[in-house]
Amino acid sequence: MDVKLHISGPYESREVMVENELSLGRTELADVVIDDSGLSRKNTTFFIDDGELWVADEGSTNGTFVNGDKVSGRPRVVRSGDEVTLGSSTTVRVEIAGAAVSAVSSPSEARQPNVAEPIFQESTPVPPSPLAKSGVPMVLVASGILTFVILLFGGAALVIVSQWDSPGSKGPGGGSRVTASALIPARVIDPLGGEDESDLDDLISSWEVAEDELVASDVSDIKVSSPEAEEAELNVSAAFLADRQRLALEGRPPVNIRPPGLNVPKELFGDGVIKQKRKLAEMNTGGYRQPMDFADLAEKRMSRELLEMPMAAESYYLDVGGSAQDKQFSSFSFSEGVADIVPGHPKFDTLKRLADNFAGQKYDLNNPSDRKQIRRRLLRMFQPRAKPILKELADAYFQQYKRPLRVTSLTRSMDYQILLNSNNANSFKVRGEGSLPPHTSGCAFDLARKHMPVDEQNFLMQKLAEMERAGQLDALIEYGVNACFHVFIYHDGNPPRALNLYETNYESFGLLTSLRQTGHDDADHIH
């Protein structure tokens, strides 16, 4: 049987033959390694059995689909001409020599391959039932029984729901409460707290989640009346934001995120994962209290622990807050779950004080539009030491190319990070208190690069590498759906402590191993 698979991935296309069995995935656990962050380590297997080609999903996160139908449980027969999709953007067209091109395969073909059919022996005839004798059709009897079962379970469900709405389920101040386990999706981000630290692809792909793109017409003008110069610069109109967005993106067709000529400095290969992990651990042990919800961000805003950035300036604009919601504010904790922040809730006064005087601008907590704008302003904050670093990067880029730098994320609360990751198949489970995703630390920001030609990316990477060598920051290049430069600054102005020789060798060995296992070209450069 002559079987050829035409594989088209995000960055390359190739043809492979299936001689007996062949697996696809994003690591060397698979026979064919494909650079697609949406693939599982070993995602899908094709195999020949009894003269037919079968496909099986290996329990992947994003699934395997034959002509749009998901492969679940048992393997499925595939025909010549069938299209199999997997990962984020990988397609496989099946070609079987000498076979007729198939119409769309039917899900009914999902049967166990090469399993002997059961042998039916002649047995004593079963007498007809009294119902059959009476002439009552069995389908009517079955329908009656099914209806009774549905009504029975429906009544039970109503009883359960009524228990959920009982007074005991109310949060502080009378707001409704939802358990944390109900809010947290099956997989959410925890890039530096409990994952497989030896798998660099896991660490990087876990950061690959972005907000919805900001629509400038949906953004309100900022009109503050603070006498402080730092807050007066927050006065930016939505029209100016739209102008910066237009200038950054106009005339920019989609760009290959691994374009020919991309010259990645060694500083951006991945050692930042190690450095960032150590600095985040220092913050945790030093008593940093991460913002669990927007009320916590409001508190950090009023205490000036985090500074608000202007949503646009000549040399940059913030594409931040595109996923902000206008619903009622809620509190979040791993131990107590979620509860609406209403009068009487311990966090209500914090939000009310900020809304009444947000650098001289007043918002109404009962107005959905105002709630969305408050969220957006709180998402424009980060650590004071990061502001001059971002400005230096943006000014250098603008001076060279006369375009503003597009910043796609700053600080996030834990509940907002969970919201963004609810559909991110690559992210990790939040393990509870102690987890500190980089963007909840206030020390991280992302610079979009999908729209940049290769010369602009190389320029920015050289600048980042220069600032990293000066001990100002750590930077990573990210691929996949959220192609960007991930930048992390030091909250105390100090790079992480120097490791001793044993620690350095141990961590470097783990990094090199993971790079080579995942097929990264960067491994030899680091070595």
Coordinates of C-alpha atoms in Angstrom, one line a residue:
M1 CA 0.0 0.0 0.0
D2 CA 1.6 3.3 -1.2
V3 CA 0.5 6.1 1.2
K4 CA 1.8 9.7 1.0
L5 CA 0.9 12.5 3.4
H6 CA 1.1 16.1 2.2
I7 CA 1.7 18.1 5.4
S8 CA 1.3 21.8 5.4
G9 CA 2.3 23.4 8.7
P10 CA 2.5 27.1 9.8
Y11 CA 6.1 27.5 8.5
E12 CA 6.8 24.7 6.1
S13 CA 5.3 22.0 3.8
R14 CA 6.6 18.5 3.3
E15 CA 5.7 15.1 2.0
V16 CA 6.2 11.9 4.0
M17 CA 5.4 8.2 3.3
V18 CA 3.6 5.9 5.7
E19 CA 5.1 2.5 5.5
N20 CA 3.5 1.0 8.6
E21 CA 2.9 3.6 11.3
L22 CA 3.8 7.3 11.5
S23 CA 3.1 9.8 14.3
L24 CA 3.0 13.6 14.1
G25 CA 3.6 16.1 16.9
R26 CA 5.6 19.0 18.1
T27 CA 8.4 17.1 19.8
E28 CA 10.7 14.2 19.1
L29 CA 8.3 11.9 20.8
A30 CA 6.7 11.9 17.3
D31 CA 8.1 10.5 14.1
V32 CA 7.5 13.8 12.3
V33 CA 8.1 17.0 14.2
I34 CA 6.0 20.0 13.1
D35 CA 6.6 23.5 14.3
D36 CA 3.0 24.3 15.4
S37 CA 2.5 25.4 19.0
G38 CA -1.1 24.1 18.9
L39 CA 0.1 20.5 18.6
S40 CA 0.6 18.2 21.5
R41 CA 4.0 16.5 22.0
K42 CA 2.7 13.4 20.2
N43 CA -0.6 14.5 18.5
T44 CA -1.8 12.1 15.8
T45 CA -0.8 8.7 14.4
F46 CA -1.5 7.2 10.9
F47 CA -1.1 3.5 10.5
I48 CA -1.9 0.8 7.9
D49 CA -4.0 -2.2 9.0
D50 CA -5.6 -4.9 6.9
G51 CA -5.1 -3.0 3.7
E52 CA -6.6 0.3 5.0
L53 CA -5.2 3.6 6.3
W54 CA -6.3 4.6 9.8
V55 CA -5.8 7.7 11.8
A56 CA -5.9 7.9 15.6
D57 CA -5.8 10.9 17.9
E58 CA -3.2 10.5 20.8
G59 CA -5.3 12.4 23.4
S60 CA -4.2 15.7 22.0
T61 CA -5.4 19.0 23.5
N62 CA -6.7 20.5 20.2
G63 CA -7.9 17.3 18.6
T64 CA -7.6 15.6 15.2
F65 CA -10.3 16.2 12.5
V66 CA -11.0 14.3 9.3
N67 CA -12.8 16.4 6.8
G68 CA -14.1 18.5 9.7
D69 CA -15.2 15.6 11.9
K70 CA -13.4 15.1 15.2
V71 CA -11.6 11.8 15.7
S72 CA -12.7 10.6 19.2
G73 CA -11.9 7.3 20.9
R74 CA -11.4 4.7 18.2
P75 CA -9.3 5.2 15.1
R76 CA -10.9 6.1 11.8
V77 CA -10.4 4.9 8.3
V78 CA -9.1 7.7 5.9
R79 CA -9.3 7.6 2.2
S80 CA -7.3 9.2 -0.6
G81 CA -8.2 12.8 -0.9
D82 CA -9.3 13.2 2.8
E83 CA -8.0 16.2 4.7
V84 CA -6.9 15.8 8.3
T85 CA -6.5 19.0 10.4
L86 CA -4.7 19.2 13.7
G87 CA -2.9 21.7 16.0
S88 CA -3.4 25.4 15.4
S89 CA -2.9 25.4 11.6
T90 CA -1.6 22.1 10.3
T91 CA -3.3 20.2 7.5
V92 CA -2.6 16.8 6.1
R93 CA -3.9 15.7 2.7
V94 CA -3.9 11.9 2.2
E95 CA -2.8 10.4 -1.1
I96 CA -3.1 6.6 -1.6
A97 CA -1.6 5.4 -4.9
G98 CA -4.2 3.7 -7.2
A99 CA -7.1 4.5 -4.9
A100 CA -10.1 6.5 -6.0
V101 CA -10.4 9.9 -4.4
S102 CA -12.9 9.6 -1.7
A103 CA -16.0 11.7 -0.9
V104 CA -16.1 13.1 2.6
S105 CA -15.6 10.2 5.0
S106 CA -18.5 9.3 7.3
P107 CA -18.0 9.2 11.1
S108 CA -19.6 5.8 11.0
E109 CA -16.3 4.5 9.7
A110 CA -14.9 4.9 13.2
R111 CA -14.5 1.3 14.0
Q112 CA -11.9 -0.8 15.8
P113 CA -9.4 -2.0 13.1
N114 CA -8.6 -5.7 12.7
V115 CA -10.9 -7.0 15.4
A116 CA -12.6 -10.3 14.7
E117 CA -16.3 -10.0 14.3
P118 CA -18.3 -11.7 17.1
I119 CA -19.4 -15.3 16.3
F120 CA -23.1 -15.7 16.7
Q121 CA -24.2 -19.2 17.7
E122 CA -27.6 -20.6 17.2
S123 CA -29.6 -20.2 20.4
T124 CA -33.0 -21.1 21.8
P125 CA -35.6 -18.7 20.3
V126 CA -36.8 -16.0 22.6
P127 CA -40.5 -16.0 23.0
P128 CA -42.2 -12.7 21.9
S129 CA -43.0 -10.3 24.8
P130 CA -46.6 -9.7 25.9
L131 CA -46.3 -6.1 24.5
A132 CA -45.4 -7.5 21.1
K133 CA -48.3 -9.8 21.2
S134 CA -50.7 -7.0 22.1
G135 CA -49.6 -5.2 18.9
V136 CA -48.2 -2.1 20.8
P137 CA -45.2 -0.9 18.8
M138 CA -41.9 -1.1 20.8
V139 CA -40.8 2.3 19.6
L140 CA -43.8 3.9 21.4
V141 CA -43.0 2.1 24.6
A142 CA -39.4 3.2 24.4
S143 CA -40.4 6.8 23.8
G144 CA -42.7 6.8 26.8
I145 CA -39.9 5.4 29.1
L146 CA -37.4 8.0 27.7
T147 CA -39.9 10.9 28.3
F148 CA -40.4 9.7 31.9
V149 CA -36.6 9.6 32.5
I150 CA -36.1 13.1 31.1
L151 CA -38.8 14.6 33.3
L152 CA -37.4 12.8 36.3
F153 CA -33.9 14.2 35.8
G154 CA -35.2 17.6 34.9
G155 CA -37.0 17.8 38.2
A156 CA -33.8 16.8 40.0
A157 CA -31.8 19.5 38.1
L158 CA -34.3 22.1 39.2
V159 CA -33.8 21.1 42.9
I160 CA -30.1 21.3 42.5
V161 CA -30.2 24.7 40.9
S162 CA -32.4 26.0 43.6
Q163 CA -29.9 24.9 46.1
W164 CA -27.2 26.8 44.3
D165 CA -29.2 30.0 44.5
S166 CA -29.8 29.6 48.3
P167 CA -28.7 32.3 50.7
G168 CA -25.6 30.3 51.6
S169 CA -24.2 30.9 48.1
K170 CA -24.1 34.6 48.5
G171 CA -20.8 36.4 48.9
P172 CA -19.9 39.4 51.1
G173 CA -22.4 42.2 50.7
G174 CA -25.0 39.8 49.3
G175 CA -23.3 39.4 45.9
S176 CA -23.5 36.0 44.3
R177 CA -20.5 33.7 44.8
V178 CA -19.0 31.1 42.4
T179 CA -16.4 28.7 43.5
A180 CA -12.9 29.1 42.1
S181 CA -13.0 25.7 40.5
A182 CA -16.1 26.6 38.5
L183 CA -14.4 29.7 37.2
I184 CA -11.0 28.3 36.3
P185 CA -11.0 26.4 33.0
A186 CA -9.5 22.9 32.7
R187 CA -6.2 24.5 31.6
V188 CA -5.1 28.0 32.4
I189 CA -1.8 29.8 32.5
D190 CA 0.8 29.2 35.1
P191 CA 4.0 29.5 33.1
L192 CA 6.4 29.5 36.0
G193 CA 4.7 27.6 38.7
G194 CA 4.5 23.8 38.6
E195 CA 4.8 23.0 34.9
D196 CA 7.4 20.8 33.1
E197 CA 10.5 23.1 33.5
S198 CA 12.5 20.9 31.2
D199 CA 10.3 21.6 28.2
L200 CA 11.1 25.1 26.8
D201 CA 8.3 24.8 24.2
D202 CA 5.8 24.4 27.1
L203 CA 7.1 27.5 28.8
I204 CA 7.1 29.7 25.7
S205 CA 3.8 28.4 24.3
S206 CA 2.1 29.1 27.7
W207 CA 2.8 32.8 27.2
E208 CA 1.3 32.8 23.7
V209 CA -2.0 34.3 24.6
A210 CA -3.1 37.7 23.6
E211 CA -6.1 40.0 24.1
D212 CA -8.5 40.9 21.4
E213 CA -7.1 43.6 19.2
L214 CA -8.2 47.0 20.5
V215 CA -10.8 48.9 18.5
A216 CA -9.9 52.6 18.9
S217 CA -13.5 53.8 18.3
D218 CA -14.5 51.8 21.4
V219 CA -12.0 53.6 23.6
S220 CA -12.9 56.7 25.6
D221 CA -10.8 59.9 25.8
I222 CA -8.8 60.3 29.0
K223 CA -9.4 63.7 30.6
V224 CA -7.6 64.0 33.9
S225 CA -7.2 67.1 36.0
S226 CA -4.3 66.1 38.2
P227 CA -1.6 68.8 38.8
E228 CA 1.1 66.2 38.7
A229 CA 3.0 66.2 35.4
E230 CA 3.2 62.4 35.3
E231 CA -0.6 62.1 35.5
A232 CA -1.3 65.1 33.2
E233 CA 0.4 63.2 30.4
L234 CA -2.4 60.6 30.6
N235 CA -4.6 63.1 28.7
V236 CA -4.8 61.3 25.4
S237 CA -7.8 61.3 23.0
A238 CA -9.2 58.2 21.3
A239 CA -8.5 59.9 18.0
F240 CA -4.8 60.2 18.7
L241 CA -4.7 56.5 19.7
A242 CA -6.4 55.6 16.4
D243 CA -3.8 57.7 14.5
R244 CA -0.9 55.9 16.2
Q245 CA -2.5 52.5 15.5
R246 CA -3.0 53.5 11.8
L247 CA 0.6 54.6 11.5
A248 CA 1.9 51.4 13.1
L249 CA -0.1 49.0 10.9
E250 CA -0.7 50.8 7.6
G251 CA 0.8 49.2 4.5
R252 CA 1.8 46.1 6.5
P253 CA 0.6 42.8 4.9
P254 CA 0.9 39.7 7.2
V255 CA 4.5 38.8 7.7
N256 CA 6.0 35.3 8.1
I257 CA 6.9 35.1 11.8
R258 CA 10.1 33.2 10.8
P259 CA 11.1 35.3 7.8
P260 CA 14.4 34.6 6.0
G261 CA 17.1 36.8 7.4
L262 CA 15.7 36.8 11.0
N263 CA 18.9 37.2 13.1
V264 CA 18.0 36.3 16.7
P265 CA 20.7 37.3 19.2
K266 CA 21.7 34.6 21.7
E267 CA 20.2 36.8 24.5
L268 CA 16.7 36.1 23.1
F269 CA 17.1 32.4 22.7
G270 CA 15.5 31.3 25.9
D271 CA 17.9 31.9 28.8
G272 CA 15.4 34.5 30.0
V273 CA 13.1 31.7 31.1
I274 CA 15.7 30.7 33.7
K275 CA 16.3 34.3 34.8
Q276 CA 12.7 35.3 34.9
K277 CA 11.8 32.2 37.0
R278 CA 14.5 33.2 39.5
K279 CA 13.3 36.8 39.7
L280 CA 9.7 35.8 40.1
A281 CA 10.7 33.4 42.9
E282 CA 12.5 36.3 44.6
M283 CA 9.3 38.4 44.3
N284 CA 7.2 35.6 45.8
T285 CA 9.5 35.1 48.8
G286 CA 9.9 38.8 49.2
G287 CA 6.2 39.2 49.9
Y288 CA 4.9 40.5 46.6
R289 CA 1.1 40.4 46.6
Q290 CA -0.1 39.7 43.1
P291 CA -3.3 41.3 41.9
M292 CA -6.1 38.7 42.0
D293 CA -8.8 40.9 40.5
F294 CA -9.4 44.5 39.3
A295 CA -10.0 45.8 42.8
D296 CA -6.5 44.7 43.7
L297 CA -5.2 46.5 40.6
A298 CA -7.1 49.6 41.8
E299 CA -5.4 49.4 45.2
K300 CA -2.0 49.2 43.5
R301 CA -2.9 52.2 41.3
M302 CA -3.8 54.3 44.3
S303 CA -0.7 53.3 46.3
R304 CA 1.4 54.1 43.2
E305 CA 2.9 50.6 43.4
L306 CA 2.0 50.4 39.7
L307 CA 2.0 53.4 37.4
E308 CA -0.6 54.0 34.6
M309 CA 0.9 54.6 31.2
P310 CA -0.6 57.0 28.6
M311 CA -2.5 54.9 26.1
A312 CA -0.5 56.5 23.3
A313 CA 2.5 58.7 22.7
E314 CA 4.4 59.7 19.6
S315 CA 6.7 56.6 19.8
Y316 CA 4.3 53.9 21.0
Y317 CA 0.6 52.9 21.5
L318 CA -0.9 50.4 23.9
D319 CA -3.0 47.7 22.2
V320 CA -4.2 46.7 25.6
G321 CA -7.7 46.1 27.1
G322 CA -9.3 44.7 23.9
S323 CA -10.8 41.9 25.9
A324 CA -12.0 44.0 28.8
Q325 CA -15.6 43.4 29.8
D326 CA -18.3 45.7 31.0
K327 CA -19.9 43.4 33.6
Q328 CA -20.1 43.9 37.3
F329 CA -16.7 43.9 39.1
S330 CA -16.0 40.7 41.0
S331 CA -13.4 39.5 43.5
F332 CA -11.4 36.4 43.0
S333 CA -9.3 34.1 45.3
F334 CA -8.3 30.5 45.0
S335 CA -9.7 29.8 48.5
E336 CA -13.0 31.7 48.4
G337 CA -13.8 31.7 44.7
V338 CA -15.6 34.6 42.9
A339 CA -18.2 37.1 44.3
D340 CA -19.7 40.3 42.9
I341 CA -18.2 43.4 44.4
V342 CA -21.3 45.3 45.5
P343 CA -21.9 47.7 48.5
G344 CA -21.0 45.9 51.6
H345 CA -18.2 43.8 50.0
P346 CA -14.8 44.4 51.6
K347 CA -13.3 45.6 48.2
F348 CA -16.2 47.8 47.2
D349 CA -14.8 51.0 48.9
T350 CA -11.5 50.6 47.0
L351 CA -13.1 50.6 43.6
K352 CA -15.5 53.4 44.6
R353 CA -12.7 55.7 45.8
L354 CA -10.8 55.2 42.5
A355 CA -13.9 55.6 40.4
D356 CA -14.8 58.8 42.1
N357 CA -11.4 60.3 41.5
F358 CA -9.4 58.5 38.8
A359 CA -6.7 61.2 38.6
G360 CA -9.4 63.8 38.5
Q361 CA -11.8 61.8 36.2
K362 CA -15.0 60.4 37.6
Y363 CA -16.6 57.1 36.6
D364 CA -19.9 55.5 37.6
L365 CA -19.6 51.9 38.8
N366 CA -23.2 51.3 37.8
N367 CA -22.5 52.2 34.1
P368 CA -21.3 49.3 32.0
S369 CA -19.3 51.5 29.6
D370 CA -17.5 53.2 32.6
R371 CA -16.7 49.8 34.0
K372 CA -15.0 48.8 30.8
Q373 CA -13.0 52.0 30.6
I374 CA -11.9 51.5 34.3
R375 CA -10.7 48.0 33.4
R376 CA -8.7 49.3 30.4
R377 CA -7.0 52.0 32.4
L378 CA -6.0 49.5 35.1
L379 CA -4.6 47.2 32.4
R380 CA -2.3 50.1 31.2
M381 CA -0.2 49.9 34.4
F382 CA 3.1 48.4 35.2
Q383 CA 6.1 48.6 37.5
P384 CA 7.7 52.1 37.7
R385 CA 11.1 50.9 36.6
A386 CA 9.6 49.5 33.4
K387 CA 8.4 52.9 32.1
P388 CA 11.8 54.4 31.1
I389 CA 12.8 51.0 29.6
L390 CA 9.7 50.9 27.4
K391 CA 10.2 54.5 26.4
E392 CA 13.9 53.9 25.5
L393 CA 12.9 51.0 23.2
A394 CA 10.0 52.9 21.6
D395 CA 12.0 56.1 21.0
A396 CA 14.8 54.2 19.4
Y397 CA 12.4 52.3 17.1
F398 CA 10.5 55.4 16.2
Q399 CA 13.6 57.4 15.4
Q400 CA 14.7 54.7 13.1
Y401 CA 11.4 53.9 11.3
K402 CA 9.0 56.7 12.1
R403 CA 6.4 54.3 13.3
P404 CA 5.1 53.9 16.8
L405 CA 5.9 50.6 18.6
R406 CA 2.8 48.4 19.3
V407 CA 2.7 47.2 22.9
T408 CA 0.3 44.3 23.4
S409 CA 0.2 43.6 27.1
L410 CA 1.3 45.1 30.4
T411 CA 0.0 44.1 33.8
R412 CA -2.9 41.7 34.3
S413 CA -4.9 40.6 37.3
M414 CA -5.1 36.8 37.8
D415 CA -8.8 36.6 37.0
Y416 CA -8.1 38.5 33.7
Q417 CA -5.2 36.2 32.9
I418 CA -7.6 33.2 33.5
L419 CA -10.2 34.8 31.2
L420 CA -7.7 35.2 28.4
N421 CA -6.4 31.6 28.8
S422 CA -9.8 29.9 29.0
N423 CA -9.4 29.0 25.3
N424 CA -5.6 28.7 25.2
A425 CA -4.9 25.0 24.7
N426 CA -1.2 25.4 25.5
S427 CA -1.4 26.9 28.9
F428 CA -0.9 25.3 32.3
K429 CA -3.2 24.7 35.2
V430 CA -3.1 27.3 37.9
R431 CA -1.9 25.6 41.0
G432 CA -3.3 28.1 43.5
E433 CA -1.7 30.5 45.8
G434 CA 2.0 31.0 45.0
S435 CA 1.6 30.9 41.2
L436 CA 3.0 34.1 39.7
P437 CA 2.5 34.5 35.9
P438 CA 4.9 37.1 34.6
H439 CA 2.1 39.6 33.6
T440 CA 0.6 39.6 37.1
S441 CA 4.0 40.7 38.4
G442 CA 3.8 44.1 36.8
C443 CA 7.3 43.5 35.3
A444 CA 6.4 42.1 31.9
F445 CA 5.3 43.6 28.6
D446 CA 5.0 42.3 25.1
L447 CA 6.0 44.0 21.8
A448 CA 4.0 42.7 18.8
R449 CA 6.2 41.8 15.8
K450 CA 3.8 40.1 13.3
H451 CA 3.4 43.3 11.3
M452 CA 7.2 44.1 11.3
P453 CA 9.4 43.4 8.3
V454 CA 12.6 41.4 9.1
D455 CA 14.9 44.5 9.2
E456 CA 12.7 46.1 11.9
Q457 CA 12.6 42.9 13.9
N458 CA 16.4 42.6 13.8
F459 CA 16.8 46.2 14.8
L460 CA 14.6 45.8 17.8
M461 CA 16.2 42.5 18.8
Q462 CA 19.7 44.1 18.7
K463 CA 18.4 46.9 21.0
L464 CA 16.9 44.4 23.4
A465 CA 20.1 42.3 23.4
E466 CA 22.1 45.5 24.2
M467 CA 19.8 46.4 27.1
E468 CA 19.9 42.8 28.4
R469 CA 23.7 42.8 28.4
A470 CA 23.5 46.1 30.4
G471 CA 21.4 44.2 33.0
Q472 CA 18.2 46.2 32.4
L473 CA 15.9 43.4 31.3
D474 CA 15.5 39.9 30.0
A475 CA 13.9 39.3 26.6
L476 CA 12.5 36.4 24.7
I477 CA 11.3 36.0 21.1
E478 CA 8.0 34.2 20.9
Y479 CA 6.6 32.4 17.9
G480 CA 3.2 30.9 17.3
V481 CA -0.1 32.7 17.4
N482 CA 1.2 35.6 19.7
A483 CA 4.4 36.3 17.9
C484 CA 6.1 39.0 19.9
F485 CA 9.1 40.0 22.0
H486 CA 8.4 39.2 25.6
V487 CA 10.3 41.7 27.9
F488 CA 10.8 41.3 31.6
I489 CA 12.4 44.0 33.8
Y490 CA 13.8 43.6 37.3
H491 CA 11.4 44.9 40.0
D492 CA 14.4 45.9 42.2
G493 CA 16.7 47.0 39.5
N494 CA 19.0 44.1 40.1
P495 CA 19.5 41.1 37.7
P496 CA 19.0 37.7 39.4
R497 CA 21.8 36.5 41.6
A498 CA 24.7 34.7 39.9
L499 CA 24.4 30.9 40.1
N500 CA 27.2 28.8 41.3
L501 CA 28.9 26.5 38.7
Y502 CA 26.7 23.5 39.5
E503 CA 23.5 25.4 39.3
T504 CA 24.5 27.1 36.0
N505 CA 25.5 23.7 34.4
Y506 CA 22.3 22.1 35.7
E507 CA 20.0 24.8 34.3
S508 CA 21.9 25.2 31.1
F509 CA 21.8 21.4 30.5
G510 CA 18.0 21.4 31.0
L511 CA 17.6 24.3 28.6
L512 CA 19.8 22.8 25.9
T513 CA 18.1 19.4 26.3
S514 CA 14.7 20.9 25.8
L515 CA 15.8 23.0 22.8
R516 CA 17.2 20.0 21.1
Q517 CA 14.3 17.8 22.0
T518 CA 11.9 20.3 20.4
G519 CA 14.1 20.9 17.3
H520 CA 15.1 24.5 18.0
D521 CA 17.9 25.8 15.9
D522 CA 18.9 28.0 18.9
A523 CA 20.5 25.1 20.8
D524 CA 23.9 25.2 19.0
H525 CA 24.1 28.9 19.4
I526 CA 23.6 28.7 23.2
H527 CA 26.1 25.8 23.5

